Amino acid sequence: MRNKGFTLIELLGVIILLGVLLTLIVPAVNNVIRQSQMRSFVNNASHVLTAAEIYISDTDNDYSLPEEGDWDTISIDGLIEDGYLKNARTINEYGQVVVINDGGVIRLFAYVSDENYCVEGVTNDLVEDYVMEDCGGTDYGDYLSGFDGFTVVDGNKLYTYNDSNFGGSDYEQFNGIAPTYNGYIAVGESYSMDGDLQGLGGVGGCDAVIVKYDTGNDITWARKYIGGNCDSFSAVKQTTDDNFVAVGNSYSTDGDLTGLNKGGNDGIIVKYDRNGVITWAKNFGGTEYDEFYDVAIDNYGNYVATGITCSNDGDMAGLNPDECDALIVKYDYNGNLIWRNIFGGSAEEYTHKIVATNDDFYVVVGYTDSTDGDFLGLSYGNDEGDGVIAKFTQNGDLVWVKINGGSEYDSLNAIVVEDDSYVAFGTSNSTDGNYLNKNKGLEDGTMSKYDLDGNLLWTKNYGGKTEDSFESVLKTGNVYMVVGESYSSYSHTYDGTLFQISETGDLLKDAYYDSYEDEEFYDITSYNDIYIIAGYSYADGSNDLFANYRGSGDAVLLRLSIAAQASYGPK
């Protein structure tokens, strides 16, 4: 009969097995710890460089740039004392940033360390690639060549004029924003019934929300557009009579939507007077899915909405989309339907944005997954879809349609009309087609310029190593202010982004707004020398950005100086 327990040989075997396991596990755990420590160092070192950039761009302090061919240093300790640096955490306060005047171009290089890692003579974009464990005190001048710094525009600073949260204990977000005759107005969706939504009604589901702000950035009024199912506003514009028109989508058949629903999810268009009272409201659609994403006001005061339709009955009877087609619908001042049209193929299309041109055309941008129909001979034949730009007459006739893409997912999300061209912004995952040799990472923000006949003149990519996307654009002077989101920063959360891009596609500045939680920016406008950016944030109050949080995710506004030229926030 066998005794219970281990024999000596068995015990030795177990010990050997445990030793082998420890040999495998301990290095793996140590590697995870080291990677986490390195990511933290990279993030903090980047903070130091960004803080130094803001410091030397700030005309409120007495800092003088070095003479051409000379260099200077800024201490981390000084940045902390002056309030420019708060989140460096483990970085040694005796580190410094070297400022070099290279032929009139100011370049910044980090010489910083913590207890584990260090960088010497490294610019912000190369911090991650040049982290070391043993720094040796290299001469500053050795790093003058071979690194791209940034140009300081004297007297200009990108700073937070202020930021504000809107919401309750549940989730809210702003999707669109527009200037008004006495402030600005934002629209989006809300799931809360408390906080800023207290007393506005609803059943605690998804309600469309519209919020009017005055010139002092205070809320004048806020309204919900309420039904029993999910309702949302995606865009808003001030009308020619100083009222407001908002578009979006609704599944509801009751509340404010009583008697309006066409049988499924509908596109909605609602006109409000100056006091937030509904003047009229219309639904558009059939028994399937329909939605409006954007609206434009043309030269005659008409409202032209664009989006997606999957219905072939109701308002879509006679047009017969193959699956889901891009949609454009024109209403008069009183909400009467003038015409509607679609374009597409046998797969799915939709349009993100629309602009009304001074010469009485409408230009839309969006996405297509079709290779036939209106896109026969245009598509790259991929399964992921391409960006699309199309031009319509004021009578709704399609003038031309063009695609922009490669073999992966691509989309055009925003559009600016110039005197001799159309400039579109979007996102791309492709490394071929129109984006051959342009891709920066997994997904990039893109800028594409077309002539008035829709011929692509050039396209450029922007972003980091992972995900970046452009959602909306505002042209000011000769600079495009482009907002979106990025996962390419070192905090490993989504950041709201603001890119400043020249008319020739040169990146002037890029700013990443990061609370160490997720942020995304969806729209941008300007009023009284202030940029206003709209989106959402999951900031929880532990960081200065969007610190006045309301709940599990807030609609947010970020207000910036109109003279903004330098970066703000961690890269």
Coordinates of C-alpha atoms in Angstrom, one line a residue:
M1 CA 0.0 0.0 0.0
R2 CA 1.4 3.4 -1.1
N3 CA 2.1 6.0 1.7
K4 CA 0.4 9.3 1.5
G5 CA 2.5 12.4 0.7
F6 CA 5.5 13.1 -1.5
T7 CA 8.6 10.9 -1.9
L8 CA 11.9 12.7 -1.8
I9 CA 12.2 12.4 -5.6
E10 CA 8.7 13.8 -6.1
L11 CA 9.4 16.7 -3.8
L12 CA 12.6 17.5 -5.6
G13 CA 10.6 17.5 -8.9
V14 CA 8.1 19.9 -7.5
I15 CA 10.8 22.2 -6.3
I16 CA 12.5 22.1 -9.7
L17 CA 9.2 22.8 -11.4
L18 CA 8.5 25.8 -9.2
G19 CA 12.0 27.1 -9.9
V20 CA 11.4 26.9 -13.6
L21 CA 8.0 28.7 -13.3
L22 CA 9.6 31.4 -11.1
T23 CA 12.4 31.8 -13.7
L24 CA 9.7 32.4 -16.4
I25 CA 7.2 34.5 -14.3
V26 CA 9.5 36.9 -12.4
P27 CA 11.2 38.4 -15.5
A28 CA 7.8 38.8 -17.1
V29 CA 6.4 40.6 -14.1
N30 CA 9.5 42.7 -13.9
N31 CA 9.2 43.6 -17.5
V32 CA 5.6 44.7 -17.0
I33 CA 6.7 46.9 -14.1
R34 CA 9.5 48.3 -16.1
Q35 CA 7.3 49.1 -19.1
S36 CA 4.8 50.9 -16.7
Q37 CA 7.6 52.9 -15.2
M38 CA 9.0 53.9 -18.6
R39 CA 5.5 54.9 -19.9
S40 CA 5.1 57.1 -16.8
F41 CA 8.5 58.7 -17.3
V42 CA 7.8 59.4 -21.0
N43 CA 4.5 61.0 -20.1
N44 CA 6.1 63.2 -17.4
A45 CA 9.1 64.1 -19.6
S46 CA 6.7 65.2 -22.3
H47 CA 4.9 67.4 -19.7
V48 CA 8.1 69.1 -18.9
L49 CA 8.8 70.1 -22.5
T50 CA 5.3 71.3 -23.0
A51 CA 5.4 73.4 -19.9
A52 CA 8.7 75.0 -21.1
E53 CA 7.1 75.7 -24.4
I54 CA 4.2 77.5 -22.8
Y55 CA 6.5 79.3 -20.5
I56 CA 8.7 80.9 -23.2
S57 CA 5.6 81.7 -25.3
D58 CA 3.9 83.5 -22.4
T59 CA 4.3 87.3 -22.7
D60 CA 3.2 87.7 -19.1
N61 CA 6.6 86.6 -17.8
D62 CA 10.0 88.3 -18.3
Y63 CA 11.7 85.4 -20.1
S64 CA 13.9 86.5 -23.1
L65 CA 14.8 84.1 -25.8
P66 CA 18.6 83.5 -26.4
E67 CA 20.3 85.3 -29.2
E68 CA 20.7 83.5 -32.6
G69 CA 23.3 80.8 -32.3
D70 CA 23.2 80.8 -28.5
W71 CA 21.4 78.7 -25.9
D72 CA 19.8 79.0 -22.4
T73 CA 18.3 76.7 -19.8
I74 CA 15.0 76.5 -18.0
S75 CA 14.9 74.5 -14.8
I76 CA 12.2 72.1 -13.8
D77 CA 12.2 73.6 -10.4
G78 CA 11.5 77.0 -11.9
L79 CA 8.6 75.7 -14.0
I80 CA 7.1 74.2 -10.9
E81 CA 7.5 77.4 -8.8
D82 CA 6.0 79.6 -11.6
G83 CA 2.9 77.3 -11.9
Y84 CA 3.6 76.0 -15.4
L85 CA 4.2 72.4 -14.3
K86 CA 2.0 70.4 -12.0
N87 CA 2.0 66.8 -13.1
A88 CA 5.7 65.9 -13.6
R89 CA 5.3 63.6 -10.5
T90 CA 8.5 61.5 -10.3
I91 CA 10.8 63.7 -12.5
N92 CA 13.9 65.0 -10.7
E93 CA 13.3 68.7 -10.1
Y94 CA 17.0 69.4 -10.8
G95 CA 16.5 68.6 -14.4
Q96 CA 16.2 71.2 -17.1
V97 CA 15.1 72.1 -20.6
V98 CA 17.7 73.6 -23.0
V99 CA 16.5 76.4 -25.3
I100 CA 18.6 76.8 -28.5
N101 CA 18.2 79.6 -31.1
D102 CA 19.0 77.7 -34.3
G103 CA 19.0 80.4 -37.0
G104 CA 15.9 82.0 -35.6
V105 CA 14.1 78.7 -34.9
I106 CA 13.8 78.0 -31.2
R107 CA 14.4 74.3 -30.3
L108 CA 13.7 72.7 -27.0
F109 CA 15.6 69.7 -25.6
A110 CA 14.9 67.8 -22.4
Y111 CA 17.6 66.8 -20.0
V112 CA 15.5 65.1 -17.3
S113 CA 15.5 62.0 -15.2
D114 CA 13.7 60.0 -12.5
E115 CA 14.9 57.2 -10.3
N116 CA 14.8 54.7 -13.2
Y117 CA 15.1 56.5 -16.6
C118 CA 16.5 59.6 -18.3
V119 CA 16.6 61.5 -21.6
E120 CA 19.3 63.8 -22.8
G121 CA 18.9 66.3 -25.6
V122 CA 15.6 65.0 -26.8
T123 CA 12.7 66.9 -28.3
N124 CA 9.0 66.2 -27.5
D125 CA 8.3 64.0 -30.5
L126 CA 11.3 61.7 -29.8
V127 CA 11.1 61.3 -26.0
E128 CA 9.7 57.8 -26.2
D129 CA 12.4 56.6 -28.7
Y130 CA 15.4 57.9 -26.7
V131 CA 14.7 56.8 -23.1
M132 CA 17.9 55.5 -21.4
E133 CA 18.7 53.9 -18.1
D134 CA 22.2 55.5 -17.8
C135 CA 22.6 59.2 -18.7
G136 CA 26.1 60.6 -18.9
G137 CA 25.9 64.3 -19.2
T138 CA 26.3 65.0 -22.9
D139 CA 27.1 68.4 -24.2
Y140 CA 24.1 70.4 -25.2
G141 CA 25.4 71.4 -28.6
D142 CA 25.7 67.8 -29.7
Y143 CA 22.0 67.6 -30.2
L144 CA 21.5 70.9 -32.1
S145 CA 21.3 69.0 -35.5
G146 CA 19.1 66.2 -36.4
F147 CA 16.1 67.0 -34.2
D148 CA 13.0 69.0 -35.2
G149 CA 12.0 71.5 -32.6
F150 CA 9.2 74.0 -32.9
T151 CA 9.0 77.6 -33.9
V152 CA 7.9 80.1 -31.2
V153 CA 5.6 82.8 -32.4
D154 CA 6.4 85.8 -30.1
G155 CA 3.4 87.3 -28.3
N156 CA 1.2 84.3 -28.9
K157 CA 0.1 81.7 -26.4
L158 CA -2.4 78.9 -26.5
Y159 CA -4.1 78.9 -23.1
T160 CA -7.3 77.8 -21.6
Y161 CA -9.5 80.9 -21.4
N162 CA -11.7 78.6 -19.3
D163 CA -13.4 75.3 -19.6
S164 CA -16.9 74.3 -18.4
N165 CA -18.8 71.1 -17.9
F166 CA -22.5 70.6 -18.6
G167 CA -24.4 67.5 -17.2
G168 CA -25.8 65.5 -14.4
S169 CA -25.1 62.3 -12.7
D170 CA -25.3 60.3 -15.9
Y171 CA -23.7 60.8 -19.4
E172 CA -23.9 63.9 -21.6
Q173 CA -22.0 65.1 -24.7
F174 CA -22.1 68.1 -27.1
N175 CA -22.0 67.2 -30.7
G176 CA -22.3 70.6 -32.3
I177 CA -21.8 74.3 -31.6
A178 CA -22.4 77.5 -33.5
P179 CA -22.0 81.3 -32.9
T180 CA -25.1 83.4 -32.4
Y181 CA -25.9 87.1 -32.4
N182 CA -25.2 87.3 -28.7
G183 CA -23.1 84.3 -27.7
Y184 CA -23.1 80.8 -28.9
I185 CA -25.3 77.7 -28.8
A186 CA -24.4 74.0 -28.3
V187 CA -26.4 70.8 -29.0
G188 CA -26.0 67.1 -28.1
E189 CA -27.6 64.4 -26.0
S190 CA -28.3 63.9 -22.3
Y191 CA -29.1 60.9 -20.1
S192 CA -29.4 62.8 -16.8
M193 CA -32.4 64.4 -15.0
D194 CA -30.4 66.2 -12.3
G195 CA -27.6 68.7 -12.1
D196 CA -27.7 71.1 -15.1
L197 CA -30.7 69.1 -16.4
Q198 CA -32.8 69.5 -13.3
G199 CA -36.3 70.6 -14.2
L200 CA -36.0 70.0 -17.9
G201 CA -38.1 66.9 -17.9
G202 CA -37.5 63.6 -19.6
V203 CA -37.7 60.0 -18.4
G204 CA -34.0 59.5 -17.7
G205 CA -33.2 58.0 -21.2
C206 CA -31.4 59.6 -24.1
D207 CA -32.8 63.1 -24.8
A208 CA -31.7 65.7 -27.3
V209 CA -30.4 68.8 -25.6
I210 CA -29.8 72.4 -26.7
V211 CA -28.0 75.0 -24.6
K212 CA -27.7 78.8 -25.2
Y213 CA -24.7 80.7 -23.8
D214 CA -24.4 84.4 -23.5
T215 CA -21.3 86.5 -24.2
G216 CA -20.1 86.0 -20.7
N217 CA -20.1 82.2 -21.1
D218 CA -23.1 81.8 -18.8
I219 CA -26.1 79.6 -19.7
T220 CA -29.0 81.7 -21.0
W221 CA -31.4 78.8 -21.3
A222 CA -31.3 75.0 -21.8
R223 CA -33.9 72.8 -23.3
K224 CA -34.5 69.1 -23.8
Y225 CA -36.3 67.7 -26.9
I226 CA -38.0 64.7 -25.2
G227 CA -39.5 61.4 -26.2
G228 CA -39.8 58.0 -24.7
N229 CA -36.9 56.5 -26.7
C230 CA -33.5 57.9 -27.7
D231 CA -33.3 61.3 -29.3
S232 CA -30.2 63.4 -30.1
F233 CA -29.1 66.6 -31.8
S234 CA -26.0 66.4 -33.9
A235 CA -25.7 70.0 -35.3
V236 CA -27.1 73.5 -34.9
K237 CA -27.0 76.8 -36.8
Q238 CA -28.3 80.3 -36.3
T239 CA -30.9 81.2 -38.9
T240 CA -31.2 84.4 -41.0
D241 CA -33.9 85.7 -38.6
D242 CA -31.6 85.1 -35.5
N243 CA -33.4 82.0 -34.4
F244 CA -31.9 78.5 -34.3
V245 CA -32.3 75.3 -36.3
A246 CA -31.1 71.9 -34.9
V247 CA -30.9 68.5 -36.6
G248 CA -30.4 65.0 -35.4
N249 CA -32.3 61.8 -35.0
S250 CA -35.2 60.3 -32.9
Y251 CA -36.7 56.9 -32.2
S252 CA -39.6 58.4 -30.1
T253 CA -43.3 58.5 -30.9
D254 CA -44.4 60.4 -27.8
G255 CA -43.6 63.6 -25.9
D256 CA -42.3 66.3 -28.2
L257 CA -42.3 63.8 -31.0
T258 CA -46.1 62.9 -30.7
G259 CA -47.5 62.6 -34.2
L260 CA -44.2 63.1 -36.0
N261 CA -42.5 59.7 -36.2
K262 CA -42.5 58.1 -39.6
G263 CA -42.1 54.5 -38.5
G264 CA -38.5 53.9 -37.4
N265 CA -35.6 56.1 -36.4
D266 CA -36.1 59.4 -38.1
G267 CA -34.0 62.4 -39.0
I268 CA -35.3 65.4 -37.1
I269 CA -35.1 69.1 -37.7
V270 CA -36.4 71.6 -35.1
K271 CA -36.5 75.4 -35.2
Y272 CA -36.3 77.4 -31.9
D273 CA -36.9 81.1 -31.3
R274 CA -34.4 83.3 -29.4
N275 CA -35.9 82.2 -26.0
G276 CA -35.7 78.4 -26.7
V277 CA -39.3 78.0 -27.6
I278 CA -40.0 75.5 -30.4
T279 CA -41.3 77.2 -33.6
W280 CA -41.8 74.1 -35.6
A281 CA -40.4 70.5 -35.7
K282 CA -40.3 68.0 -38.5
N283 CA -39.4 64.3 -38.8
F284 CA -38.0 62.8 -42.0
G285 CA -37.8 59.1 -42.9
G286 CA -39.7 55.8 -43.3
T287 CA -39.9 52.6 -41.5
E288 CA -36.1 52.0 -41.4
Y289 CA -33.2 54.0 -40.0
D290 CA -32.8 57.7 -41.1
E291 CA -30.7 60.4 -39.5
F292 CA -29.5 64.0 -40.1
Y293 CA -25.9 64.7 -39.2
D294 CA -25.5 68.3 -40.2
V295 CA -27.4 71.4 -41.6
A296 CA -26.5 74.4 -43.6
I297 CA -28.2 77.7 -44.2
D298 CA -28.1 78.8 -47.9
N299 CA -28.1 82.2 -49.5
Y300 CA -31.9 82.3 -49.5
G301 CA -32.5 81.3 -45.9
N302 CA -33.3 77.7 -46.6
Y303 CA -32.2 74.8 -44.4
V304 CA -30.3 72.0 -46.1
A305 CA -29.8 68.9 -44.0
T306 CA -27.7 65.9 -44.8
G307 CA -27.1 62.4 -43.3
I308 CA -28.2 58.8 -44.0
T309 CA -31.4 57.0 -45.1
C310 CA -32.1 53.3 -45.1
S311 CA -35.9 53.6 -45.8
N312 CA -37.6 53.2 -49.1
D313 CA -41.1 54.3 -48.0
G314 CA -42.6 57.3 -46.2
D315 CA -40.6 60.4 -47.2
M316 CA -38.2 58.2 -49.2
A317 CA -40.9 56.7 -51.4
G318 CA -39.8 56.7 -55.1
L319 CA -36.0 57.1 -54.4
N320 CA -35.4 53.5 -53.3
P321 CA -32.0 53.4 -51.7
D322 CA -30.2 50.1 -52.3
E323 CA -29.2 49.7 -48.6
C324 CA -28.4 52.9 -46.8
D325 CA -27.6 55.9 -48.9
A326 CA -26.2 59.4 -48.3
L327 CA -29.1 61.8 -47.9
I328 CA -29.6 65.5 -48.6
V329 CA -32.9 67.3 -47.9
K330 CA -33.9 70.9 -48.4
Y331 CA -36.5 72.8 -46.3
D332 CA -37.8 76.4 -46.6
Y333 CA -37.9 78.9 -43.8
N334 CA -41.2 77.5 -42.5
G335 CA -40.0 73.8 -42.5
N336 CA -41.8 72.9 -45.7
L337 CA -39.9 70.1 -47.6
I338 CA -38.7 71.5 -51.0
W339 CA -36.8 68.4 -52.3
R340 CA -34.8 65.4 -51.2
N341 CA -32.2 63.4 -52.9
I342 CA -29.8 60.5 -52.3
F343 CA -26.6 59.1 -53.7
G344 CA -24.8 55.8 -53.2
G345 CA -24.5 52.2 -54.4
S346 CA -25.5 48.8 -53.1
A347 CA -23.7 49.1 -49.8
E348 CA -23.8 51.9 -47.2
E349 CA -23.2 55.6 -47.5
Y350 CA -23.7 58.6 -45.3
T351 CA -22.6 62.2 -45.1
H352 CA -21.1 63.9 -42.1
K353 CA -21.0 67.6 -43.0
I354 CA -22.6 70.0 -45.6
V355 CA -21.7 73.6 -46.6
A356 CA -23.6 76.0 -48.8
T357 CA -21.4 77.9 -51.2
N358 CA -21.6 81.5 -52.3
D359 CA -22.3 80.4 -55.9
D360 CA -25.4 78.4 -54.8
F361 CA -24.1 74.9 -54.6
Y362 CA -24.0 72.4 -51.7
V363 CA -20.9 70.4 -51.0
V364 CA -21.1 67.3 -48.7
V365 CA -18.4 65.0 -47.3
G366 CA -18.8 61.6 -45.8
Y367 CA -18.2 57.9 -46.3
T368 CA -19.1 55.1 -48.8
D369 CA -18.7 51.4 -48.8
S370 CA -20.0 50.9 -52.3
T371 CA -18.2 50.1 -55.5
D372 CA -21.2 50.5 -57.8
G373 CA -24.0 52.9 -58.5
D374 CA -22.7 56.5 -58.2
F375 CA -19.3 55.1 -57.2
L376 CA -18.9 52.7 -60.2
G377 CA -15.3 53.0 -61.3
L378 CA -14.3 55.2 -58.4
S379 CA -13.8 52.9 -55.4
Y380 CA -10.6 51.0 -54.6
G381 CA -12.7 48.0 -54.2
N382 CA -12.1 47.4 -50.5
D383 CA -14.4 46.1 -47.8
E384 CA -13.6 48.9 -45.4
G385 CA -15.0 52.0 -47.2
D386 CA -13.7 55.3 -48.6
G387 CA -14.1 59.0 -47.9
V388 CA -16.5 60.8 -50.2
I389 CA -17.1 64.3 -51.4
A390 CA -20.0 65.4 -53.6
K391 CA -21.4 68.6 -55.1
F392 CA -25.1 69.4 -55.6
T393 CA -27.0 72.2 -57.4
Q394 CA -29.5 74.3 -55.4
N395 CA -32.2 72.1 -57.1
G396 CA -30.7 69.0 -55.6
D397 CA -29.0 67.6 -58.8
L398 CA -25.8 65.7 -58.3
V399 CA -23.0 67.6 -60.1
W400 CA -20.1 65.2 -59.3
V401 CA -19.0 62.8 -56.6
K402 CA -15.5 61.7 -55.8
I403 CA -13.9 59.2 -53.4
N404 CA -10.8 59.5 -51.2
G405 CA -9.2 56.4 -49.8
G406 CA -7.2 53.2 -50.0
S407 CA -7.7 49.6 -49.1
E408 CA -8.6 50.3 -45.4
Y409 CA -11.2 52.4 -43.7
D410 CA -11.2 56.1 -44.7
S411 CA -13.7 58.9 -44.2
L412 CA -14.1 62.6 -44.8
N413 CA -15.7 64.4 -41.8
A414 CA -15.4 68.1 -42.4
I415 CA -15.2 70.6 -45.2
V416 CA -14.2 74.3 -45.9
V417 CA -15.1 76.2 -49.1
E418 CA -12.4 78.4 -50.5
D419 CA -12.6 80.7 -53.5
D420 CA -10.9 78.2 -55.8
S421 CA -11.0 74.9 -53.9
Y422 CA -12.7 72.7 -51.3
V423 CA -10.6 71.5 -48.4
A424 CA -11.7 68.3 -46.6
F425 CA -10.6 66.8 -43.3
G426 CA -11.1 63.3 -42.0
T427 CA -9.5 60.1 -41.0
S428 CA -7.6 57.3 -42.7
N429 CA -6.3 53.8 -41.9
S430 CA -4.9 53.2 -45.4
T431 CA -1.3 53.0 -46.5
D432 CA -2.1 52.9 -50.3
G433 CA -4.3 54.6 -52.8
N434 CA -4.6 58.3 -52.0
Y435 CA -2.6 57.7 -48.8
L436 CA 0.4 55.9 -50.3
N437 CA 3.6 56.7 -48.2
K438 CA 1.6 59.1 -46.0
N439 CA 0.3 57.0 -43.1
K440 CA 1.7 57.9 -39.6
G441 CA 0.3 55.1 -37.5
L442 CA -2.8 52.9 -37.2
E443 CA -5.2 55.8 -38.0
D444 CA -4.4 59.3 -39.0
G445 CA -6.2 62.7 -39.3
T446 CA -6.2 63.8 -42.9
M447 CA -6.4 67.0 -45.0
S448 CA -7.3 66.9 -48.7
K449 CA -7.5 69.7 -51.2
Y450 CA -9.8 69.6 -54.3
D451 CA -10.4 72.0 -57.1
L452 CA -13.9 73.2 -57.9
D453 CA -14.5 70.3 -60.2
G454 CA -13.6 67.7 -57.5
N455 CA -10.2 66.8 -58.7
L456 CA -7.9 65.9 -55.9
L457 CA -4.9 68.2 -55.7
W458 CA -3.1 66.8 -52.7
T459 CA -3.7 65.0 -49.4
K460 CA -1.6 64.9 -46.2
N461 CA -1.7 62.9 -43.0
Y462 CA -1.3 64.0 -39.4
G463 CA -1.0 62.1 -36.1
G464 CA 1.0 59.7 -34.0
K465 CA 1.6 56.0 -33.7
T466 CA -1.9 54.8 -33.0
E467 CA -5.4 56.5 -33.5
D468 CA -6.0 60.1 -34.6
S469 CA -9.0 61.5 -36.3
F470 CA -10.2 65.0 -37.4
E471 CA -13.9 65.7 -36.8
S472 CA -14.5 69.4 -37.5
V473 CA -12.7 72.5 -38.8
L474 CA -12.8 76.3 -38.5
K475 CA -10.9 78.6 -40.9
T476 CA -9.5 81.7 -39.3
G477 CA -7.3 84.0 -41.5
N478 CA -5.0 81.6 -43.3
V479 CA -5.0 78.9 -40.6
Y480 CA -7.3 75.9 -40.3
M481 CA -8.2 75.1 -36.7
V482 CA -9.0 71.3 -36.7
V483 CA -10.5 69.4 -33.7
G484 CA -10.8 65.7 -33.1
E485 CA -9.5 63.0 -30.9
S486 CA -6.3 61.0 -30.5
Y487 CA -5.1 57.8 -28.7
S488 CA -1.5 58.6 -29.7
S489 CA -0.5 60.5 -26.5
Y490 CA 1.4 58.8 -23.7
S491 CA -1.5 58.8 -21.2
H492 CA -3.1 55.8 -23.1
T493 CA -6.6 57.5 -23.0
Y494 CA -8.4 59.3 -25.8
D495 CA -7.5 63.0 -25.8
G496 CA -9.3 65.9 -27.4
T497 CA -7.0 67.5 -30.0
L498 CA -6.6 70.9 -31.7
F499 CA -4.4 71.0 -34.8
Q500 CA -3.3 74.3 -36.4
I501 CA -2.6 73.7 -40.1
S502 CA -1.6 76.2 -42.8
E503 CA -3.3 76.5 -46.2
T504 CA -0.5 74.5 -47.8
G505 CA -1.0 71.6 -45.3
D506 CA 1.9 72.4 -43.0
L507 CA 1.4 71.5 -39.4
L508 CA 1.9 74.7 -37.3
K509 CA 0.9 73.4 -33.9
D510 CA -0.9 70.5 -32.3
A511 CA -2.4 70.4 -28.9
Y512 CA -3.6 67.4 -26.9
Y513 CA -6.0 68.0 -24.1
D514 CA -5.7 65.2 -21.5
S515 CA -7.3 64.8 -18.1
Y516 CA -5.9 61.2 -17.9
E517 CA -9.5 60.1 -18.7
D518 CA -11.2 60.1 -22.1
E519 CA -11.9 63.3 -24.0
E520 CA -13.1 63.8 -27.6
F521 CA -13.8 67.0 -29.4
Y522 CA -16.5 67.1 -32.1
D523 CA -17.0 70.7 -33.2
I524 CA -15.4 74.2 -33.1
T525 CA -16.6 77.7 -33.6
S526 CA -15.5 81.2 -32.6
Y527 CA -17.1 84.2 -30.9
N528 CA -15.6 87.5 -29.6
D529 CA -11.9 86.6 -30.1
I530 CA -12.4 83.2 -28.4
Y531 CA -12.4 79.7 -29.9
I532 CA -15.1 77.5 -28.4
I533 CA -14.6 73.7 -28.8
A534 CA -17.4 71.2 -27.9
G535 CA -17.3 67.5 -27.0
Y536 CA -17.3 65.3 -24.0
S537 CA -15.0 64.3 -21.1
Y538 CA -14.8 61.6 -18.5
A539 CA -12.6 63.8 -16.3
D540 CA -13.2 63.0 -12.6
G541 CA -11.9 66.2 -11.0
S542 CA -8.4 64.8 -10.2
N543 CA -6.8 67.0 -13.0
D544 CA -7.2 70.7 -13.7
L545 CA -8.8 70.1 -17.1
F546 CA -12.6 69.9 -16.9
A547 CA -12.3 69.6 -13.2
N548 CA -15.8 70.7 -12.4
Y549 CA -17.2 67.3 -13.3
R550 CA -20.9 66.5 -12.9
G551 CA -21.2 62.7 -13.3
S552 CA -20.2 59.7 -15.3
G553 CA -19.3 61.8 -18.4
D554 CA -20.0 65.4 -19.2
A555 CA -20.7 67.6 -22.2
V556 CA -17.8 70.1 -22.2
L557 CA -16.7 73.4 -23.7
L558 CA -13.2 74.5 -24.0
R559 CA -12.6 78.3 -24.7
L560 CA -9.2 79.4 -26.0
S561 CA -7.6 82.7 -27.1
I562 CA -8.2 83.5 -30.7
A563 CA -4.5 84.3 -31.0
A564 CA -3.5 80.8 -30.1
Q565 CA -0.3 79.5 -31.7
A566 CA 1.6 77.3 -29.2
S567 CA 0.9 73.8 -27.9
Y568 CA -0.9 73.2 -24.6
G569 CA -1.3 69.9 -22.8
P570 CA 0.7 66.7 -22.9
K571 CA 1.7 65.3 -26.2

